[in-house]
Coordinates of C-alpha atoms in Angstrom, one line a residue:
X9 CA -21.2 13.2 -11.3
X10 CA -21.3 10.9 -8.3
X11 CA -21.9 7.2 -8.8
X12 CA -23.2 5.0 -5.9
X13 CA -21.0 2.1 -4.9
X14 CA -22.0 0.0 -1.9
X15 CA -22.0 2.3 1.2
X16 CA -20.2 5.1 -0.5
X17 CA -20.1 7.1 -3.8
X18 CA -17.5 7.7 -6.4
X19 CA -16.9 11.1 -8.1
X20 CA -16.3 11.0 -11.8
X21 CA -15.4 13.9 -14.2
X22 CA -15.9 13.5 -18.0
X23 CA -14.8 15.3 -21.1
X24 CA -14.4 14.7 -24.8
X25 CA -16.3 12.5 -27.3
X26 CA -15.7 9.1 -28.7
X27 CA -15.0 5.6 -27.3
X28 CA -14.8 5.7 -23.5
X29 CA -11.6 5.6 -21.4
X30 CA -11.6 5.4 -17.6
X31 CA -8.5 6.6 -15.8
X32 CA -7.7 5.3 -12.2
X33 CA -5.0 7.0 -10.1
X34 CA -2.6 5.5 -7.7
X35 CA -1.7 6.0 -4.0
X36 CA -1.2 9.6 -2.8
X37 CA -3.1 11.0 -5.8
X38 CA -6.5 12.0 -6.9
X39 CA -8.0 12.4 -10.3
X40 CA -6.1 15.6 -10.9
X41 CA -2.9 13.7 -11.5
X42 CA -4.2 13.0 -15.0
X43 CA -4.6 16.8 -15.8
X44 CA -1.9 16.8 -18.5
X45 CA -3.0 13.5 -20.1
X46 CA -6.8 14.2 -20.3
X47 CA -6.7 16.9 -22.9
X48 CA -4.4 14.9 -25.1
X49 CA -6.9 12.0 -25.2
X50 CA -10.2 14.0 -25.2
X51 CA -9.9 15.0 -28.9
X52 CA -10.8 11.4 -29.9
X53 CA -12.0 9.8 -26.7
X54 CA -14.7 10.3 -24.1
X55 CA -12.3 10.5 -21.1
X56 CA -13.6 9.7 -17.6
X57 CA -11.4 10.3 -14.5
X58 CA -12.5 9.0 -11.0
X59 CA -11.5 9.8 -7.5
X60 CA -10.9 6.6 -5.7
X61 CA -12.6 6.3 -2.3
X62 CA -11.4 8.5 0.5
X63 CA -10.3 11.5 -1.6
X64 CA -11.5 14.3 -3.8
X65 CA -15.2 14.3 -4.4
X66 CA -15.6 10.6 -3.5
X67 CA -16.9 9.2 -0.2
X68 CA -15.4 6.5 2.0
X69 CA -16.5 3.5 4.0
X70 CA -15.2 1.3 6.7
X71 CA -13.7 -2.1 6.2
X72 CA -11.1 -1.1 3.6
X73 CA -9.9 -3.7 1.1
X74 CA -8.7 -3.8 -2.5
X75 CA -11.8 -5.7 -3.3
X76 CA -13.9 -2.7 -2.4
X77 CA -11.8 -0.5 -4.7
X78 CA -12.4 -3.0 -7.5
X79 CA -16.1 -2.9 -6.7
X80 CA -16.1 0.9 -7.1
X81 CA -14.5 0.7 -10.5
X82 CA -17.1 -1.9 -11.6
X83 CA -19.9 0.3 -10.3
X84 CA -18.5 3.2 -12.4
X85 CA -18.2 1.0 -15.5
X86 CA -21.8 -0.3 -15.0
X87 CA -22.9 3.4 -15.1
X88 CA -20.7 4.5 -18.0
X89 CA -20.8 1.4 -20.2
X90 CA -17.8 -0.5 -21.5
X91 CA -14.5 1.4 -21.6
X92 CA -10.8 1.1 -21.9
X93 CA -9.7 0.9 -18.3
X94 CA -6.4 2.6 -17.4
X95 CA -4.7 2.2 -13.9
X96 CA -1.6 3.7 -12.5
X97 CA 0.4 2.1 -9.7
X98 CA -1.9 1.0 -6.9
X99 CA -4.8 2.1 -9.1
X100 CA -3.5 -0.5 -11.7
X101 CA -3.9 -3.3 -9.1
X102 CA -7.4 -2.1 -8.5
X103 CA -8.1 -1.9 -12.2
X104 CA -6.7 -5.4 -12.7
X105 CA -9.0 -6.7 -10.0
X106 CA -12.0 -4.9 -11.5
X107 CA -11.3 -6.3 -15.0
X108 CA -11.0 -9.8 -13.7
X109 CA -14.4 -9.4 -12.0
X110 CA -16.2 -7.7 -14.9
X111 CA -14.3 -8.5 -18.1
X112 CA -17.3 -7.7 -20.3
X113 CA -17.2 -4.1 -19.1
X114 CA -13.6 -3.6 -20.2
X115 CA -12.8 -3.2 -23.9
X116 CA -9.0 -3.0 -23.1
X117 CA -6.9 -2.8 -20.0
X118 CA -3.8 -0.6 -19.5
X119 CA -1.7 -1.1 -16.4
X120 CA 1.1 1.2 -15.6
X121 CA 3.5 -0.5 -13.2
X122 CA 1.2 -2.1 -10.7
X123 CA 3.3 -2.6 -7.5
X124 CA 2.4 -6.3 -7.1
X125 CA 4.7 -7.9 -4.4
X126 CA 7.4 -10.0 -6.0
X127 CA 10.2 -12.0 -4.3
X128 CA 12.5 -9.5 -2.6
X129 CA 9.8 -6.8 -2.2
X130 CA 10.5 -5.0 1.1
X131 CA 8.1 -5.0 4.0
X132 CA 6.8 -1.5 4.2
X133 CA 4.5 -2.1 7.2
X134 CA 6.8 0.1 9.4
X135 CA 6.6 2.9 6.9
X136 CA 2.8 2.6 6.9
X137 CA 2.8 3.0 10.7
X138 CA 4.9 6.1 10.4
X139 CA 2.7 7.6 7.7
X140 CA -0.4 6.9 9.8
X141 CA 1.3 8.5 12.8
X142 CA 2.2 11.7 11.0
X143 CA -1.3 12.0 9.6
X144 CA -2.7 11.6 13.1
X145 CA -0.6 14.6 14.1
X146 CA -1.9 16.6 11.1
X147 CA 1.5 16.4 9.3
X148 CA 0.2 15.2 6.0
X149 CA 2.9 16.8 3.8
X150 CA 5.6 15.1 5.9
X151 CA 3.6 11.8 5.7
X152 CA 3.4 12.1 1.9
X153 CA 7.1 12.8 1.7
X154 CA 7.9 9.7 3.7
X155 CA 5.8 7.6 1.3
X156 CA 7.4 9.2 -1.8
X157 CA 11.0 8.6 -0.5
X158 CA 10.8 5.3 1.2
X159 CA 8.1 3.4 -0.9
X160 CA 8.3 4.9 -4.3
X161 CA 12.0 5.5 -4.1
X162 CA 12.1 9.2 -5.1
X163 CA 15.3 11.1 -4.3
X164 CA 14.8 13.2 -1.1
X165 CA 16.2 16.3 -2.9
X166 CA 13.5 15.9 -5.6
X167 CA 10.8 15.4 -3.0
X168 CA 11.9 18.7 -1.3
X169 CA 11.5 20.4 -4.7
X170 CA 8.1 18.8 -5.2
X171 CA 6.9 20.3 -1.9
X172 CA 7.2 23.7 -3.6
X173 CA 5.2 22.7 -6.7
X174 CA 1.6 23.9 -6.9
X175 CA -0.7 21.0 -6.1
X176 CA 1.5 19.2 -3.6
X177 CA -0.6 20.4 -0.7
X178 CA -3.7 19.0 -2.5
X179 CA -1.9 15.6 -2.9
X180 CA -0.9 15.7 0.8
X181 CA -4.6 16.2 1.8
X182 CA -5.3 12.6 0.8
X183 CA -2.3 11.2 2.8
X184 CA -4.6 9.6 5.3
X185 CA -5.3 6.9 2.6
X186 CA -1.7 6.1 2.0
X187 CA -1.0 3.8 5.0
X188 CA -4.0 1.6 4.3
X189 CA -2.9 1.2 0.7
X190 CA 0.6 0.4 1.6
X191 CA -0.7 -2.4 3.9
X192 CA -3.1 -3.6 1.3
X193 CA -0.4 -3.8 -1.3
X194 CA 1.8 -5.8 1.1
X195 CA -0.9 -8.4 1.6
X196 CA -2.0 -8.6 -2.0
X197 CA -1.7 -11.9 -3.8
X198 CA -2.4 -12.4 -7.5
X199 CA -5.2 -14.9 -8.2
X200 CA -3.3 -16.8 -10.9
X201 CA -6.2 -18.9 -12.1
X202 CA -8.5 -15.9 -12.5
X203 CA -5.9 -13.9 -14.4
X204 CA -5.1 -16.8 -16.6
X205 CA -8.8 -16.8 -17.7
X206 CA -8.9 -13.0 -18.3
X207 CA -9.7 -12.7 -22.0
X208 CA -9.2 -8.9 -22.3
X209 CA -6.5 -7.2 -24.4
X210 CA -4.0 -5.9 -21.9
X211 CA -1.2 -3.3 -22.2
X212 CA 1.5 -3.4 -19.5
X213 CA 3.5 -0.1 -19.4
X214 CA 6.8 0.4 -17.6
X215 CA 9.4 3.2 -17.6
X216 CA 12.9 2.2 -18.4
X217 CA 14.1 4.2 -15.4
X218 CA 11.7 2.6 -12.9
X219 CA 12.6 0.4 -10.0
X220 CA 13.6 -3.2 -10.8
X221 CA 10.8 -4.5 -8.5
X222 CA 8.2 -2.8 -10.7
X223 CA 9.7 -4.3 -13.8
X224 CA 9.5 -7.7 -12.1
X225 CA 5.9 -7.1 -11.2
X226 CA 5.1 -6.3 -14.8
X227 CA 6.9 -9.4 -16.0
X228 CA 4.9 -11.6 -13.5
X229 CA 1.6 -10.2 -14.8
X230 CA 2.7 -10.6 -18.4
X231 CA 3.2 -14.3 -17.8
X232 CA -0.2 -14.8 -16.4
X233 CA -2.6 -12.7 -18.6
X234 CA -3.0 -14.4 -21.9
X235 CA -3.5 -11.3 -24.1
X236 CA -0.9 -9.1 -22.4
X237 CA 1.8 -7.1 -24.2
X238 CA 4.4 -5.0 -22.6
X239 CA 5.6 -1.6 -23.7
X240 CA 8.6 0.4 -22.3
X241 CA 8.3 4.2 -22.0
X242 CA 11.8 5.5 -22.7
X243 CA 13.4 7.9 -20.3
X244 CA 10.5 7.5 -17.8
X245 CA 10.2 6.3 -14.3
X246 CA 7.0 5.7 -12.3
X247 CA 5.1 8.9 -13.2
X248 CA 5.1 9.4 -16.9
X249 CA 1.7 11.3 -16.6
X250 CA 3.9 14.2 -15.4
X251 CA 7.2 13.4 -17.0
X252 CA 6.0 12.6 -20.5
X253 CA 2.2 13.1 -20.7
X254 CA 2.2 13.1 -24.5
X255 CA 4.1 9.8 -24.6
X256 CA 1.8 8.2 -22.2
X257 CA -1.3 9.5 -23.9
X258 CA -0.1 8.2 -27.3
X259 CA 0.5 4.7 -25.9
X260 CA -3.0 4.6 -24.4
X261 CA -4.7 6.1 -27.4
X262 CA -2.9 3.7 -29.9
X263 CA -3.7 0.7 -27.8
X264 CA -7.4 1.7 -27.3
X265 CA -7.8 2.3 -31.0
X266 CA -6.3 -1.1 -31.9
X267 CA -9.1 -2.9 -30.0
X268 CA -12.1 -0.6 -30.4
X269 CA -13.4 -2.6 -33.4
X270 CA -13.1 -5.9 -31.6
X271 CA -15.0 -4.5 -28.6
X272 CA -17.9 -3.5 -30.8
X273 CA -18.1 -7.0 -32.4
X274 CA -18.0 -9.0 -29.2

């Protein structure tokens, strides 16, 4: 289904029955990145996956900003009803912003390594310019590779292998959105007062093999959000939805179940 949001529309796919969960993907992805996680949750949950603006079945609009992404998520929640909101990477920043704007629509918040800038975070504006330039030349796979190596820190050899995996071309098709999200992340500043007032149960997930900067970002948010708890995914880095989908699904499902009764009694 397509849900109107401002001057665009957001595509959402749904499956399963039970309390609602909304999954929000990160940069360089679309909703298909959750393909291994969804069936593991759908036995007990109504699982919704959305394409963020500019990719998949969703539309796009000018004047890009994280605030617009947050507005898209709120529009989806307004249509679906209250849900556990799950965001990965940049999608976790968007989910955090959405929850802080519409907390009554969020029964629980799960954030997997939001790349919030911390002291020492590199300036990736040059990388964003290179990615945009490659996309302008139609070299989207090369653009996505630059992002994966230089921003997410994946080994170049692994990225060469990923280019051979089915689905990489589909991921590269949305590479036009990567540069603007790199820039938006670099400019992002946490609203500390708003987060300190966020009365939503929050689970912060991190892989024990992820970059130190992502661990620092998780720690920063944990200090600000009153009801936040942190869980480490053993043996995982930034993409447990592919590396250990059952582990990730179990963490989400356990957390969502813990607060479902509270959500119904608010």
